[in-house]
mmCIF file of C-alpha atoms in Angstrom:
data_model
loop_
_atom_site.group_PDB
_atom_site.id
_atom_site.type_symbol
_atom_site.label_atom_id
_atom_site.label_comp_id
_atom_site.label_asym_id
_atom_site.label_seq_id
_atom_site.Cartn_x
_atom_site.Cartn_y
_atom_site.Cartn_z
ATOM 1 C CA UNK A 106 14.219 1.372 -8.532
ATOM 2 C CA UNK A 107 14.326 1.003 -4.787
ATOM 3 C CA UNK A 108 13.835 -2.490 -3.429
ATOM 4 C CA UNK A 109 12.248 -3.546 -0.182
ATOM 5 C CA UNK A 110 12.636 -7.136 0.914
ATOM 6 C CA UNK A 111 10.396 -8.821 3.456
ATOM 7 C CA UNK A 112 10.967 -12.158 5.122
ATOM 8 C CA UNK A 113 9.462 -14.668 5.581
ATOM 9 C CA UNK A 114 6.885 -14.701 2.822
ATOM 10 C CA UNK A 115 4.683 -17.035 4.802
ATOM 11 C CA UNK A 116 4.701 -18.530 8.271
ATOM 12 C CA UNK A 117 2.519 -20.869 10.288
ATOM 13 C CA UNK A 118 2.786 -20.776 14.051
ATOM 14 C CA UNK A 119 1.008 -22.165 17.068
ATOM 15 C CA UNK A 120 -1.215 -20.041 19.271
ATOM 16 C CA UNK A 121 0.720 -18.396 22.043
ATOM 17 C CA UNK A 122 4.023 -18.242 20.227
ATOM 18 C CA UNK A 123 5.728 -15.179 18.790
ATOM 19 C CA UNK A 124 6.621 -14.516 15.188
ATOM 20 C CA UNK A 125 9.175 -12.038 13.838
ATOM 21 C CA UNK A 126 8.874 -10.484 10.384
ATOM 22 C CA UNK A 127 11.758 -8.581 8.828
ATOM 23 C CA UNK A 128 11.613 -5.696 6.398
ATOM 24 C CA UNK A 129 14.799 -4.536 4.705
ATOM 25 C CA UNK A 130 15.547 -1.711 2.333
ATOM 26 C CA UNK A 131 18.158 -3.211 0.036
ATOM 27 C CA UNK A 132 19.620 -0.284 -1.812
ATOM 28 C CA UNK A 133 18.647 2.764 0.184
ATOM 29 C CA UNK A 134 18.412 3.957 3.760
ATOM 30 C CA UNK A 135 14.989 4.317 5.279
ATOM 31 C CA UNK A 136 14.582 6.336 8.445
ATOM 32 C CA UNK A 137 10.910 5.491 8.345
ATOM 33 C CA UNK A 138 9.150 2.292 7.411
ATOM 34 C CA UNK A 139 5.490 1.422 7.576
ATOM 35 C CA UNK A 140 3.697 -1.757 8.579
ATOM 36 C CA UNK A 141 0.304 -2.602 7.123
ATOM 37 C CA UNK A 142 -2.104 -5.435 7.735
ATOM 38 C CA UNK A 143 -4.498 -6.771 5.154
ATOM 39 C CA UNK A 144 -7.307 -9.170 5.950
ATOM 40 C CA UNK A 145 -8.705 -11.314 3.121
ATOM 41 C CA UNK A 146 -10.534 -9.320 0.489
ATOM 42 C CA UNK A 147 -9.926 -6.098 2.362
ATOM 43 C CA UNK A 148 -7.708 -3.081 1.963
ATOM 44 C CA UNK A 149 -4.367 -2.349 3.559
ATOM 45 C CA UNK A 150 -4.662 -0.800 6.981
ATOM 46 C CA UNK A 151 -1.715 1.034 8.463
ATOM 47 C CA UNK A 152 -0.677 -0.480 11.772
ATOM 48 C CA UNK A 153 2.338 1.569 12.722
ATOM 49 C CA UNK A 154 5.143 3.806 11.603
ATOM 50 C CA UNK A 155 8.583 2.465 12.371
ATOM 51 C CA UNK A 156 11.140 5.164 13.171
ATOM 52 C CA UNK A 157 14.854 4.433 13.143
ATOM 53 C CA UNK A 158 16.358 4.970 16.557
ATOM 54 C CA UNK A 159 13.121 5.836 18.303
ATOM 55 C CA UNK A 160 9.785 4.360 19.293
ATOM 56 C CA UNK A 161 7.280 3.335 16.713
ATOM 57 C CA UNK A 162 4.082 5.290 16.275
ATOM 58 C CA UNK A 163 1.001 3.088 16.397
ATOM 59 C CA UNK A 164 -2.346 3.752 14.778
ATOM 60 C CA UNK A 165 -5.428 3.889 16.914
ATOM 61 C CA UNK A 166 -6.623 0.472 17.967
ATOM 62 C CA UNK A 167 -3.307 -1.302 17.378
ATOM 63 C CA UNK A 168 -1.837 -2.866 20.524
ATOM 64 C CA UNK A 169 1.778 -1.814 20.822
ATOM 65 C CA UNK A 170 2.554 -4.574 23.312
ATOM 66 C CA UNK A 171 1.259 -7.178 20.928
ATOM 67 C CA UNK A 172 2.898 -5.866 17.783
ATOM 68 C CA UNK A 173 6.449 -4.996 18.747
ATOM 69 C CA UNK A 174 8.366 -2.921 16.230
ATOM 70 C CA UNK A 175 12.107 -2.435 16.251
ATOM 71 C CA UNK A 176 13.930 -0.223 13.757
ATOM 72 C CA UNK A 177 17.497 -0.621 14.900
ATOM 73 C CA UNK A 178 19.230 0.352 11.676
ATOM 74 C CA UNK A 179 18.560 2.452 8.615
ATOM 75 C CA UNK A 180 17.857 -0.617 6.525
ATOM 76 C CA UNK A 181 15.976 -2.953 8.835
ATOM 77 C CA UNK A 182 12.673 -2.874 10.669
ATOM 78 C CA UNK A 183 11.154 -5.864 12.411
ATOM 79 C CA UNK A 184 7.599 -6.590 13.457
ATOM 80 C CA UNK A 185 7.095 -9.191 16.164
ATOM 81 C CA UNK A 186 3.628 -10.562 16.725
ATOM 82 C CA UNK A 187 3.688 -11.673 20.354
ATOM 83 C CA UNK A 188 1.474 -14.359 21.839
ATOM 84 C CA UNK A 189 -0.171 -14.876 18.495
ATOM 85 C CA UNK A 190 -3.806 -15.923 18.260
ATOM 86 C CA UNK A 191 -5.815 -17.176 15.287
ATOM 87 C CA UNK A 192 -7.374 -13.735 14.860
ATOM 88 C CA UNK A 193 -3.883 -12.380 14.150
ATOM 89 C CA UNK A 194 -3.797 -14.466 10.991
ATOM 90 C CA UNK A 195 -3.451 -11.963 8.195
ATOM 91 C CA UNK A 196 -1.220 -10.609 5.452
ATOM 92 C CA UNK A 197 1.410 -8.236 6.827
ATOM 93 C CA UNK A 198 3.287 -5.959 4.464
ATOM 94 C CA UNK A 199 5.885 -3.270 4.977
ATOM 95 C CA UNK A 200 6.815 -0.254 2.907
ATOM 96 C CA UNK A 201 9.545 2.355 2.712
ATOM 97 C CA UNK A 202 10.467 5.254 0.516
ATOM 98 C CA UNK A 203 13.820 6.415 -0.743
ATOM 99 C CA UNK A 204 13.322 10.060 0.136
ATOM 100 C CA UNK A 205 16.175 11.240 -2.011
ATOM 101 C CA UNK A 206 15.068 9.489 -5.131
ATOM 102 C CA UNK A 207 11.470 8.360 -5.350
ATOM 103 C CA UNK A 208 8.042 9.769 -4.853
ATOM 104 C CA UNK A 209 6.389 6.421 -4.403
ATOM 105 C CA UNK A 210 6.651 3.986 -1.545
ATOM 106 C CA UNK A 211 7.982 0.534 -2.297
ATOM 107 C CA UNK A 212 6.515 -2.489 -0.659
ATOM 108 C CA UNK A 213 7.960 -5.724 0.527
ATOM 109 C CA UNK A 214 6.574 -8.967 -0.784
ATOM 110 C CA UNK A 215 4.352 -9.379 2.254
ATOM 111 C CA UNK A 216 4.108 -12.102 4.889
ATOM 112 C CA UNK A 217 1.119 -14.355 5.172
ATOM 113 C CA UNK A 218 0.762 -15.342 8.823
ATOM 114 C CA UNK A 219 -1.420 -18.246 9.841
ATOM 115 C CA UNK A 220 -1.861 -18.950 13.533
ATOM 116 C CA UNK A 221 -3.196 -22.404 14.343
ATOM 117 C CA UNK B 1187 -15.570 9.930 6.538
ATOM 118 C CA UNK B 1188 -13.663 7.828 4.067
ATOM 119 C CA UNK B 1189 -10.505 9.463 2.864
ATOM 120 C CA UNK B 1190 -10.287 7.339 -0.261
ATOM 121 C CA UNK B 1191 -13.375 5.907 -1.934
ATOM 122 C CA UNK B 1192 -13.375 3.277 -4.624
ATOM 123 C CA UNK B 1193 -16.981 2.548 -5.503
ATOM 124 C CA UNK B 1194 -16.362 -0.334 -7.903
ATOM 125 C CA UNK B 1195 -15.724 -3.578 -6.032
ATOM 126 C CA UNK B 1196 -15.274 -5.390 -9.345
ATOM 127 C CA UNK B 1197 -14.832 -4.573 -13.009
ATOM 128 C CA UNK B 1198 -14.723 -6.679 -16.142
ATOM 129 C CA UNK B 1199 -13.051 -5.676 -19.375
ATOM 130 C CA UNK B 1200 -12.291 -7.440 -22.575
ATOM 131 C CA UNK B 1201 -8.710 -7.824 -23.647
ATOM 132 C CA UNK B 1202 -7.390 -4.861 -25.686
ATOM 133 C CA UNK B 1203 -10.153 -2.588 -24.464
ATOM 134 C CA UNK B 1204 -9.644 0.394 -22.154
ATOM 135 C CA UNK B 1205 -11.030 0.493 -18.628
ATOM 136 C CA UNK B 1206 -11.424 3.236 -16.036
ATOM 137 C CA UNK B 1207 -11.184 2.549 -12.316
ATOM 138 C CA UNK B 1208 -12.740 5.217 -10.158
ATOM 139 C CA UNK B 1209 -11.236 6.892 -7.121
ATOM 140 C CA UNK B 1210 -12.397 9.898 -5.134
ATOM 141 C CA UNK B 1211 -10.594 11.378 -2.177
ATOM 142 C CA UNK B 1212 -11.214 13.707 0.696
ATOM 143 C CA UNK B 1213 -8.616 16.002 2.172
ATOM 144 C CA UNK B 1214 -8.289 19.544 3.401
ATOM 145 C CA UNK B 1215 -4.564 19.651 2.685
ATOM 146 C CA UNK B 1216 -3.328 21.736 -0.229
ATOM 147 C CA UNK B 1217 -0.360 19.482 -0.818
ATOM 148 C CA UNK B 1218 -0.965 15.780 -1.251
ATOM 149 C CA UNK B 1219 -0.116 12.896 -3.501
ATOM 150 C CA UNK B 1220 -2.290 10.281 -5.145
ATOM 151 C CA UNK B 1221 -1.130 6.802 -6.075
ATOM 152 C CA UNK B 1222 -2.361 3.698 -7.761
ATOM 153 C CA UNK B 1223 -1.031 0.280 -6.859
ATOM 154 C CA UNK B 1224 -1.714 -3.111 -8.393
ATOM 155 C CA UNK B 1225 -1.903 -6.197 -6.204
ATOM 156 C CA UNK B 1226 -1.881 -9.535 -8.033
ATOM 157 C CA UNK B 1227 -2.884 -12.726 -6.272
ATOM 158 C CA UNK B 1228 0.692 -13.154 -5.028
ATOM 159 C CA UNK B 1229 0.101 -10.225 -2.688
ATOM 160 C CA UNK B 1230 2.883 -7.877 -3.668
ATOM 161 C CA UNK B 1231 2.038 -4.217 -4.141
ATOM 162 C CA UNK B 1232 3.188 -2.860 -7.476
ATOM 163 C CA UNK B 1233 3.395 0.883 -7.944
ATOM 164 C CA UNK B 1234 1.693 2.066 -11.118
ATOM 165 C CA UNK B 1235 1.370 5.833 -11.195
ATOM 166 C CA UNK B 1236 1.592 8.992 -9.110
ATOM 167 C CA UNK B 1237 -0.130 12.377 -9.286
ATOM 168 C CA UNK B 1238 0.894 15.328 -7.160
ATOM 169 C CA UNK B 1239 -1.738 17.828 -6.148
ATOM 170 C CA UNK B 1240 0.172 20.641 -7.805
ATOM 171 C CA UNK B 1241 0.787 18.781 -11.046
ATOM 172 C CA UNK B 1242 -1.174 20.494 -13.758
ATOM 173 C CA UNK B 1243 -0.918 17.693 -16.261
ATOM 174 C CA UNK B 1244 -2.382 14.253 -15.847
ATOM 175 C CA UNK B 1245 0.222 11.638 -15.065
ATOM 176 C CA UNK B 1246 0.931 8.896 -17.603
ATOM 177 C CA UNK B 1247 3.048 5.767 -17.359
ATOM 178 C CA UNK B 1248 2.903 3.563 -20.409
ATOM 179 C CA UNK B 1249 -0.596 2.096 -20.629
ATOM 180 C CA UNK B 1250 -1.621 3.766 -17.385
ATOM 181 C CA UNK B 1251 -2.912 7.292 -17.133
ATOM 182 C CA UNK B 1252 -4.470 9.148 -14.265
ATOM 183 C CA UNK B 1253 -7.490 11.342 -14.935
ATOM 184 C CA UNK B 1254 -6.985 13.962 -12.238
ATOM 185 C CA UNK B 1255 -9.902 16.304 -11.609
ATOM 186 C CA UNK B 1256 -8.893 18.358 -8.616
ATOM 187 C CA UNK B 1257 -12.122 20.308 -8.201
ATOM 188 C CA UNK B 1258 -14.084 17.074 -8.126
ATOM 189 C CA UNK B 1259 -11.432 15.370 -5.976
ATOM 190 C CA UNK B 1260 -11.212 12.432 -8.278
ATOM 191 C CA UNK B 1261 -8.193 10.506 -9.514
ATOM 192 C CA UNK B 1262 -9.394 7.801 -11.849
ATOM 193 C CA UNK B 1263 -7.003 5.268 -13.328
ATOM 194 C CA UNK B 1264 -7.301 4.536 -17.021
ATOM 195 C CA UNK B 1265 -5.747 1.376 -18.363
ATOM 196 C CA UNK B 1266 -5.544 1.304 -22.129
ATOM 197 C CA UNK B 1267 -5.278 -1.840 -24.243
ATOM 198 C CA UNK B 1268 -6.004 -4.206 -21.360
ATOM 199 C CA UNK B 1269 -4.030 -7.406 -21.119
ATOM 200 C CA UNK B 1270 -4.849 -10.661 -19.382
ATOM 201 C CA UNK B 1271 -2.013 -9.975 -16.959
ATOM 202 C CA UNK B 1272 -3.794 -6.844 -15.786
ATOM 203 C CA UNK B 1273 -6.246 -8.985 -13.832
ATOM 204 C CA UNK B 1274 -5.612 -8.049 -10.200
ATOM 205 C CA UNK B 1275 -6.765 -5.855 -7.337
ATOM 206 C CA UNK B 1276 -6.161 -2.151 -7.838
ATOM 207 C CA UNK B 1277 -5.823 0.236 -4.931
ATOM 208 C CA UNK B 1278 -5.978 3.997 -4.939
ATOM 209 C CA UNK B 1279 -4.024 5.654 -2.149
ATOM 210 C CA UNK B 1280 -3.312 9.130 -0.849
ATOM 211 C CA UNK B 1281 -0.401 10.670 0.980
ATOM 212 C CA UNK B 1282 -1.514 13.770 2.839
ATOM 213 C CA UNK B 1283 0.832 16.564 3.816
ATOM 214 C CA UNK B 1284 3.894 14.871 2.318
ATOM 215 C CA UNK B 1285 6.354 17.092 4.153
ATOM 216 C CA UNK B 1286 5.220 15.856 7.541
ATOM 217 C CA UNK B 1287 4.137 12.319 6.963
ATOM 218 C CA UNK B 1288 4.896 9.526 4.599
ATOM 219 C CA UNK B 1289 2.045 7.170 5.312
ATOM 220 C CA UNK B 1290 -0.473 6.104 2.725
ATOM 221 C CA UNK B 1291 -4.212 5.801 3.126
ATOM 222 C CA UNK B 1292 -5.723 3.161 0.888
ATOM 223 C CA UNK B 1293 -9.132 2.725 -0.648
ATOM 224 C CA UNK B 1294 -10.995 -0.562 -0.500
ATOM 225 C CA UNK B 1295 -9.807 -1.602 -3.934
ATOM 226 C CA UNK B 1296 -11.303 -2.707 -7.234
ATOM 227 C CA UNK B 1297 -10.876 -6.204 -8.575
ATOM 228 C CA UNK B 1298 -10.283 -6.065 -12.312
ATOM 229 C CA UNK B 1299 -10.865 -9.116 -14.433
ATOM 230 C CA UNK B 1300 -9.690 -9.089 -18.032
ATOM 231 C CA UNK B 1301 -11.265 -11.697 -20.271
ATOM 232 C CA UNK B 1302 -10.203 -12.830 -23.758
#
């Protein structure tokens, strides 16, 4: 089946710095990818829809200037958490679907971000 | 209003027994898809089963089956012959209007614990 790879799997950074998370579709092209955030013991909340070659679409309440999304190719989307603060500590996970093959969305392994 | 409701925060089941995880949904779309994902402690999201709104038969995938009752807007997951490795969080999700959007809306999840 389709594979989505996310990197890094965990990262610790200092407050005020920026962190980039990559999401790659390994064996299919994804014009659209999705970024979710999951706080401990909570559900996945959609943050934004990453569109190849155009601006991302952000969900209500998500700061687009803080969570920069770039989808420069059909196999790669990046999420950059800018000027990170401890409250940004969370589990970030991306997903994509091979429209020509699968009904379900495949998820990356997730990135656990800790801001200290 | 919640789009996806999972009323069981936690469930216990003995190994080799069957267990049902509840999920109700709310949508005005005629075309939609329902999914179940498993999330072990490692954080990855593992696709289990899919049910399309127009599918007349309940979906089955190995030990997983989906009890789809459209009129009641419920999509319960049945796991037969539970195994210790089934212990994890289980999320029900919905994709509304699949021809115009690909994003998933998740429920709050049910933590399943299988004991010997």
